[in-house]
Short mmCIF file of N, CA, C and O in Angstrom, two decimals:
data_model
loop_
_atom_site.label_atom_id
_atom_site.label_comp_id
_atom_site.label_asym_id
_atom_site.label_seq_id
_atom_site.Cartn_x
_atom_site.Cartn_y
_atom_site.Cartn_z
N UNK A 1 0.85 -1.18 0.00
CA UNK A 1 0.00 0.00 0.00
C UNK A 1 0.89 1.24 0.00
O UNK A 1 1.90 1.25 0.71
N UNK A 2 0.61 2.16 -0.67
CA UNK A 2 1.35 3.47 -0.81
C UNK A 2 1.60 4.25 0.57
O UNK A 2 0.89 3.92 1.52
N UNK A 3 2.26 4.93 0.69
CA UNK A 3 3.02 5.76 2.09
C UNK A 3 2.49 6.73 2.30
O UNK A 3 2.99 7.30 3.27
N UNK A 4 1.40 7.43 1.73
CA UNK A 4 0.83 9.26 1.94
C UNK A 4 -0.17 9.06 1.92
O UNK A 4 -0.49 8.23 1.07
N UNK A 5 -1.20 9.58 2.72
CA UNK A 5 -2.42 9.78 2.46
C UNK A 5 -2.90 10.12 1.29
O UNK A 5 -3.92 9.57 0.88
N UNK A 6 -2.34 10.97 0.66
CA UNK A 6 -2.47 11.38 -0.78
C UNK A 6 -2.82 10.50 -1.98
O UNK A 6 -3.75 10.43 -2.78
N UNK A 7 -1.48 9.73 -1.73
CA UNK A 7 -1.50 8.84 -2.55
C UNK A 7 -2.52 7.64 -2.41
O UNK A 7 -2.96 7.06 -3.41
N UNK A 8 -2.90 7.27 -1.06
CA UNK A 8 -3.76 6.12 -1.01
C UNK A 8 -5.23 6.52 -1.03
O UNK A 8 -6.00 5.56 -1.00
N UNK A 9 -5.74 7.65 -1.08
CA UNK A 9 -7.03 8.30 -1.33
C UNK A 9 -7.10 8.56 -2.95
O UNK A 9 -8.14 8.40 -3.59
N UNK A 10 -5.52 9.08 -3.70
CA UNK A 10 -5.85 8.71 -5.33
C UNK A 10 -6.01 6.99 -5.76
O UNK A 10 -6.76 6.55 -6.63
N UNK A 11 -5.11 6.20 -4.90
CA UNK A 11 -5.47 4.69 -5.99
C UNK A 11 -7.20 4.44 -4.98
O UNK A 11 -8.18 4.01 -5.58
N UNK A 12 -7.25 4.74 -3.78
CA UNK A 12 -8.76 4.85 -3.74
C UNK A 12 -9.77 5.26 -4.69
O UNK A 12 -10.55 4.35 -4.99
N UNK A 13 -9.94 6.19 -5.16
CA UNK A 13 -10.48 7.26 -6.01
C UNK A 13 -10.70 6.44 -7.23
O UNK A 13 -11.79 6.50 -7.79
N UNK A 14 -9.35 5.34 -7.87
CA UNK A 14 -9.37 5.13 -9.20
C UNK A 14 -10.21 3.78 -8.64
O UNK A 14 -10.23 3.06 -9.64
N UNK A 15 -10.75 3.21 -7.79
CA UNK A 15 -11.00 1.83 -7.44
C UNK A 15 -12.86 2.14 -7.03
O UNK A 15 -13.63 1.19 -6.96
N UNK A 16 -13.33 3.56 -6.79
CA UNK A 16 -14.95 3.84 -6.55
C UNK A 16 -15.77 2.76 -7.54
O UNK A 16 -15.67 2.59 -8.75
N UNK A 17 -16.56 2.12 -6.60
CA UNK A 17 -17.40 1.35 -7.57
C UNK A 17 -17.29 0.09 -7.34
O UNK A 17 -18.23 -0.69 -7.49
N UNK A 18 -15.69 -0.34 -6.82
CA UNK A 18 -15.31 -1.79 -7.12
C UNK A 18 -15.35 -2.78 -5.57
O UNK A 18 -15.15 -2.30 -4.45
N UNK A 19 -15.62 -3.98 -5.83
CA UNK A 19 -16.15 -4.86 -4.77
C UNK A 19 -14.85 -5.18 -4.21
O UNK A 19 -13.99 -5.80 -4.84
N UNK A 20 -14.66 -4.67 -2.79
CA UNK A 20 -13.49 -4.77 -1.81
C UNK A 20 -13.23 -5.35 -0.95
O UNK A 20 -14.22 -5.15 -0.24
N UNK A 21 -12.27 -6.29 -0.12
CA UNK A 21 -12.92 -7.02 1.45
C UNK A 21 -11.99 -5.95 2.31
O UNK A 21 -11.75 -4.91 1.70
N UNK A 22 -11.67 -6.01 3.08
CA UNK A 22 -11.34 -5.39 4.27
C UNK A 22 -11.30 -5.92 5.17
O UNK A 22 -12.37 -6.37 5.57
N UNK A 23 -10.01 -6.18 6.03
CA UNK A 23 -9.71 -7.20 6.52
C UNK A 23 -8.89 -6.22 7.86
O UNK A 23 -7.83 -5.63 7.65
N UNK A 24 -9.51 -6.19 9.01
CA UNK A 24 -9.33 -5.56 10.04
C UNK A 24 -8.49 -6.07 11.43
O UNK A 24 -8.54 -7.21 11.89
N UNK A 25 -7.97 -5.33 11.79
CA UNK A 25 -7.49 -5.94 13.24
C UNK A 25 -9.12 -5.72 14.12
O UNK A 25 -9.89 -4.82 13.79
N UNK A 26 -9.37 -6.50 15.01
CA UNK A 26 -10.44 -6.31 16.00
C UNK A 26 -9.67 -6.83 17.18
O UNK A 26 -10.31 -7.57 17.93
N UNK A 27 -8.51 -6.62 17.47
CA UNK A 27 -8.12 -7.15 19.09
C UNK A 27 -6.86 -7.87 18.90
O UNK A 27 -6.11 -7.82 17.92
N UNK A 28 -6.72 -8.69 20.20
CA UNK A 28 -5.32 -9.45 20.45
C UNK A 28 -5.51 -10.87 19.55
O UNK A 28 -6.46 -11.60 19.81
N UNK A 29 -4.74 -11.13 18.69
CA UNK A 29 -5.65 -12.35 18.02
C UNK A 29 -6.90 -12.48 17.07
O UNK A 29 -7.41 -13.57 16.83
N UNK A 30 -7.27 -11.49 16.62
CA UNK A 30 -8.95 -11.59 16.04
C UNK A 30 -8.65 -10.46 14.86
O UNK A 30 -7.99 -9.42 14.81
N UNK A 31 -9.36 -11.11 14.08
CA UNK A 31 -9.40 -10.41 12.73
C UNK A 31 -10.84 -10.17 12.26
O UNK A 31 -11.70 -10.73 12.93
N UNK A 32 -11.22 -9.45 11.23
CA UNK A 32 -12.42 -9.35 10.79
C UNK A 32 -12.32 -9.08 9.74
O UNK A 32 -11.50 -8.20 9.50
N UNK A 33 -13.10 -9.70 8.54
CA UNK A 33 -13.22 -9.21 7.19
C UNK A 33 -14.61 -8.98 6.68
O UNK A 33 -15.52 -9.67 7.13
N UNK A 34 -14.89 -7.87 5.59
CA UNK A 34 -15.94 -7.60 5.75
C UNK A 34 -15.90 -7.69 4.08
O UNK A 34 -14.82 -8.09 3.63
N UNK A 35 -16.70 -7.44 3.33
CA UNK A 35 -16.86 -7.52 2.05
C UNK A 35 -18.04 -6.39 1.36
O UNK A 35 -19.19 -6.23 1.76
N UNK A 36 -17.62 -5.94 0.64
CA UNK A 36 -18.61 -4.57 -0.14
C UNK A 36 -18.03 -3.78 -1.24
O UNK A 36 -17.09 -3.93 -2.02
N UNK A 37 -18.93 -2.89 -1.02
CA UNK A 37 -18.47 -2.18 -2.88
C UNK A 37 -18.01 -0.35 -1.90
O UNK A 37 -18.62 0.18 -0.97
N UNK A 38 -16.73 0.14 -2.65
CA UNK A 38 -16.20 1.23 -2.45
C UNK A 38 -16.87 2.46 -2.74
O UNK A 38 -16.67 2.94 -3.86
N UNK A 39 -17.86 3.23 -1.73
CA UNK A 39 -19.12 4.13 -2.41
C UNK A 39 -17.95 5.61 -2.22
O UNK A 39 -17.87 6.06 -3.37
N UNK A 40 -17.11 6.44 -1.33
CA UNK A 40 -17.31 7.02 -1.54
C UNK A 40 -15.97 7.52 -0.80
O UNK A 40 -15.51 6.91 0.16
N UNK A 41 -15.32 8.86 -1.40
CA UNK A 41 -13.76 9.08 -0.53
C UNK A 41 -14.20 10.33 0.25
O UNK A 41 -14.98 11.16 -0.21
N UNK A 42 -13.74 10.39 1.23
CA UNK A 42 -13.69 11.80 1.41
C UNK A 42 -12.01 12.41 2.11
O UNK A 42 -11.17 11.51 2.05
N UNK A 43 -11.37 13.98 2.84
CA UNK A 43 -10.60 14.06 2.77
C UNK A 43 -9.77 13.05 3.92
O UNK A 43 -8.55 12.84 3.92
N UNK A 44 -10.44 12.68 4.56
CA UNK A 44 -10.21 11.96 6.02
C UNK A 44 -10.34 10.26 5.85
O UNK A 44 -9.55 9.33 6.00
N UNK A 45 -11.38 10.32 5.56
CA UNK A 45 -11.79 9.01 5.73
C UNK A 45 -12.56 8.25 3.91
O UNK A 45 -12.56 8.90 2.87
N UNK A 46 -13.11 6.74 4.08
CA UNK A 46 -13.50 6.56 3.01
C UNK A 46 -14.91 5.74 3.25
O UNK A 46 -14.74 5.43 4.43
N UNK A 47 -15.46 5.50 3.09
CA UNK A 47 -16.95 4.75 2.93
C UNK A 47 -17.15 3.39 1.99
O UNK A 47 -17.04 3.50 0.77
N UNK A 48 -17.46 2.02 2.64
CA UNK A 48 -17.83 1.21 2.13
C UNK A 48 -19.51 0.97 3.00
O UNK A 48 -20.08 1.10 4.09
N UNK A 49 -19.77 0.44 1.27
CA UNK A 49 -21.40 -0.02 1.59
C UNK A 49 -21.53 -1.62 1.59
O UNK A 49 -21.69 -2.25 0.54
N UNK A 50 -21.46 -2.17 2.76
CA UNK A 50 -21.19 -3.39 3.24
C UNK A 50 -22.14 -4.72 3.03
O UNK A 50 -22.85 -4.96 4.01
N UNK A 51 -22.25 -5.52 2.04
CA UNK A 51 -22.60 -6.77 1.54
C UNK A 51 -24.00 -7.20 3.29
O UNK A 51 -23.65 -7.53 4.42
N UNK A 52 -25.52 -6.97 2.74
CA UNK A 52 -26.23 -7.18 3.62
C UNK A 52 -26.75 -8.42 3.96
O UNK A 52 -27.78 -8.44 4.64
N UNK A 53 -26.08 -9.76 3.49
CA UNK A 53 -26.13 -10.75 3.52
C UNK A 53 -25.02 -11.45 4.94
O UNK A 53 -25.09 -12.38 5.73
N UNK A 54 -24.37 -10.68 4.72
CA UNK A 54 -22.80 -11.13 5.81
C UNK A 54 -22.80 -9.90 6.93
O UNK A 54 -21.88 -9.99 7.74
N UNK A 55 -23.59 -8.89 7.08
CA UNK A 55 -23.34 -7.71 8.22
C UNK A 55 -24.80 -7.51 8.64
O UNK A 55 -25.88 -7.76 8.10
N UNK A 56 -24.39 -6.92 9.89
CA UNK A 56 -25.80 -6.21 10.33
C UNK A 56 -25.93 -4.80 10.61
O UNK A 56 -26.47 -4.34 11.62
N UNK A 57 -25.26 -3.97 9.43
CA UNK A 57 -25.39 -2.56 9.33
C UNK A 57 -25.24 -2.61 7.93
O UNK A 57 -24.96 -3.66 7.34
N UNK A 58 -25.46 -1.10 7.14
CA UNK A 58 -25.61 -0.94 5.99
C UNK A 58 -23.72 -0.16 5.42
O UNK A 58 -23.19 -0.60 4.40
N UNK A 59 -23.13 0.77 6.13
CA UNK A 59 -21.79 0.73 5.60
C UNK A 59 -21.15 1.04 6.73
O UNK A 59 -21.81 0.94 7.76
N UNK A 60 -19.90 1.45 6.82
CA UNK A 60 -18.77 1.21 7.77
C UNK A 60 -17.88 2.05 6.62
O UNK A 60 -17.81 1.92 5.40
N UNK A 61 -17.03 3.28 7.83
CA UNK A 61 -15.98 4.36 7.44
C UNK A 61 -15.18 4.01 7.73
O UNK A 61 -15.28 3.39 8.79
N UNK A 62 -13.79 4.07 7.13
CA UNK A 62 -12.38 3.89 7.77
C UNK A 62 -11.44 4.94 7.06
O UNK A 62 -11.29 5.44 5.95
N UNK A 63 -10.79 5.01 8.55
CA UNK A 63 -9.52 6.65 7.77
C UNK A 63 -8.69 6.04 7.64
O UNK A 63 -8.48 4.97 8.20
N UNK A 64 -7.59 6.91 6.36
CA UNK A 64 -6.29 6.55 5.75
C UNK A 64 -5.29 6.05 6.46
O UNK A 64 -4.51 5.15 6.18
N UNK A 65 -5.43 7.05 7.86
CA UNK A 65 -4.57 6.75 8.86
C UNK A 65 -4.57 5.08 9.12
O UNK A 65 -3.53 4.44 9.14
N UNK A 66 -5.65 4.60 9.28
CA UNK A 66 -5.79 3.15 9.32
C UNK A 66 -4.93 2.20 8.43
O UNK A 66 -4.42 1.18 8.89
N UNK A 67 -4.81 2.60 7.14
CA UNK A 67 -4.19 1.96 6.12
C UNK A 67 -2.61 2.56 6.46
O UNK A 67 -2.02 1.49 6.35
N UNK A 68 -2.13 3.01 6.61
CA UNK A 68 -0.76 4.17 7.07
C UNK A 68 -0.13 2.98 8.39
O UNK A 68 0.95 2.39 8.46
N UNK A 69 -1.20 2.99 9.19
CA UNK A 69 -0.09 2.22 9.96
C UNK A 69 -1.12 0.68 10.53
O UNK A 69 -1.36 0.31 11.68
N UNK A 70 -1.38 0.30 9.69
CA UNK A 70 -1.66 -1.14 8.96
C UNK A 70 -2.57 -1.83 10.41
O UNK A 70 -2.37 -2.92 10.95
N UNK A 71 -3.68 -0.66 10.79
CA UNK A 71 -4.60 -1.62 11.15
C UNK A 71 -5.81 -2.21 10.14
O UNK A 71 -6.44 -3.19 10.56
N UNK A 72 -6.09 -1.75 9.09
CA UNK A 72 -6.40 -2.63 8.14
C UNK A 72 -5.81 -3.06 7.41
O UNK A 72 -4.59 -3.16 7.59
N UNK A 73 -6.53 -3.59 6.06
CA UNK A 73 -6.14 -3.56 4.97
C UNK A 73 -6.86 -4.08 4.00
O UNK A 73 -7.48 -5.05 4.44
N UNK A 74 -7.13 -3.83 2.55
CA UNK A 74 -7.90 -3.76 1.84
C UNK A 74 -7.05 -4.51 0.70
O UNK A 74 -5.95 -4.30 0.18
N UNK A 75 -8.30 -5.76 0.51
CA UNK A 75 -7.95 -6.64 -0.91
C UNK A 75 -9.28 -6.29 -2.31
O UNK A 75 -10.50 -6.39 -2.21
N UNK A 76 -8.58 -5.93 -3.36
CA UNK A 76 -9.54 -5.26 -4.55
C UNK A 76 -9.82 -6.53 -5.02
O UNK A 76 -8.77 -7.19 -5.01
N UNK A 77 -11.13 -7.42 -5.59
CA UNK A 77 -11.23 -8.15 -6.46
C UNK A 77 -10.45 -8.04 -7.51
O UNK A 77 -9.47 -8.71 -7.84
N UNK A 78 -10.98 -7.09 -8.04
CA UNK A 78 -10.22 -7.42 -9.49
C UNK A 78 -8.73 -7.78 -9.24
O UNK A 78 -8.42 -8.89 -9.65
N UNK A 79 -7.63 -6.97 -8.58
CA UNK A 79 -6.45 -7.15 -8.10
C UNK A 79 -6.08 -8.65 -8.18
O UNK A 79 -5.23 -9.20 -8.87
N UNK A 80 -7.03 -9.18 -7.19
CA UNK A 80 -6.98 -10.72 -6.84
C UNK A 80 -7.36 -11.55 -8.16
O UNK A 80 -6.68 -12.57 -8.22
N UNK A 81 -8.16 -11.43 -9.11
CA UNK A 81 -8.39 -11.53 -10.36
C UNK A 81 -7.40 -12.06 -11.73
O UNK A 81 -7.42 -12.99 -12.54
N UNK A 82 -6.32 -10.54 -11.37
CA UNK A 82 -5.33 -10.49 -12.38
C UNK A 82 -3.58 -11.18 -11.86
O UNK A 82 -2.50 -11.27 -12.46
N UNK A 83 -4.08 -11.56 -10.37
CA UNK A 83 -3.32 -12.71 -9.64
C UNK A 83 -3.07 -13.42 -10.03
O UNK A 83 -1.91 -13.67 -10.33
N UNK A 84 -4.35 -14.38 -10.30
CA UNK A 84 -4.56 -15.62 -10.05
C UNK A 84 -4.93 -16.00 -12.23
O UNK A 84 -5.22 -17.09 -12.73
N UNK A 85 -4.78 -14.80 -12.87
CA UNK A 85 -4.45 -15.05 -14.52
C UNK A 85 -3.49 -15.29 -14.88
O UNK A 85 -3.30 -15.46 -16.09
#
């Protein structure tokens, strides 16, 4: 993942639209992944609208800062796609 906020809010930006998982720290040991489509950036933070089959809310925000010092992290389908071609 890129090093600046900058930069990870532009390859954000080029990815709006596309079906993402997100794969979270939740604690000592525990992970969480969530799965949805990338609705929306803003300067802080970003917005996914979260797959209502697998959650029991409709989306979930996470800031850059998060990606910066790697309490998430975010796998793009397609990415995984052109992997595994």
């Amino acid at each position: 993942m890129p090093t600046s906020i900058m930069t990870i809010k532009q390859k954000l930006d080029s990815h709006l639209g596309d079906t993402i998982t997100v794969v979270a720290q939740a604690g000592r040991k525990k992970v969480t992944k969530r799965r949805g489509i990338l609705r929306e950036t803003f300067p802080a933070v970003f917005v996914v609208d979260l797959d209502q089959h697998q959650n029991n809310f409709k989306h979930v925000s996470y800031s850059y800062t998060d990606l910066l010092t790697k309490n998430i992290a975010l796998e793009f389908d397609d990415e995984a796609e052109e992997a595994e071609a």
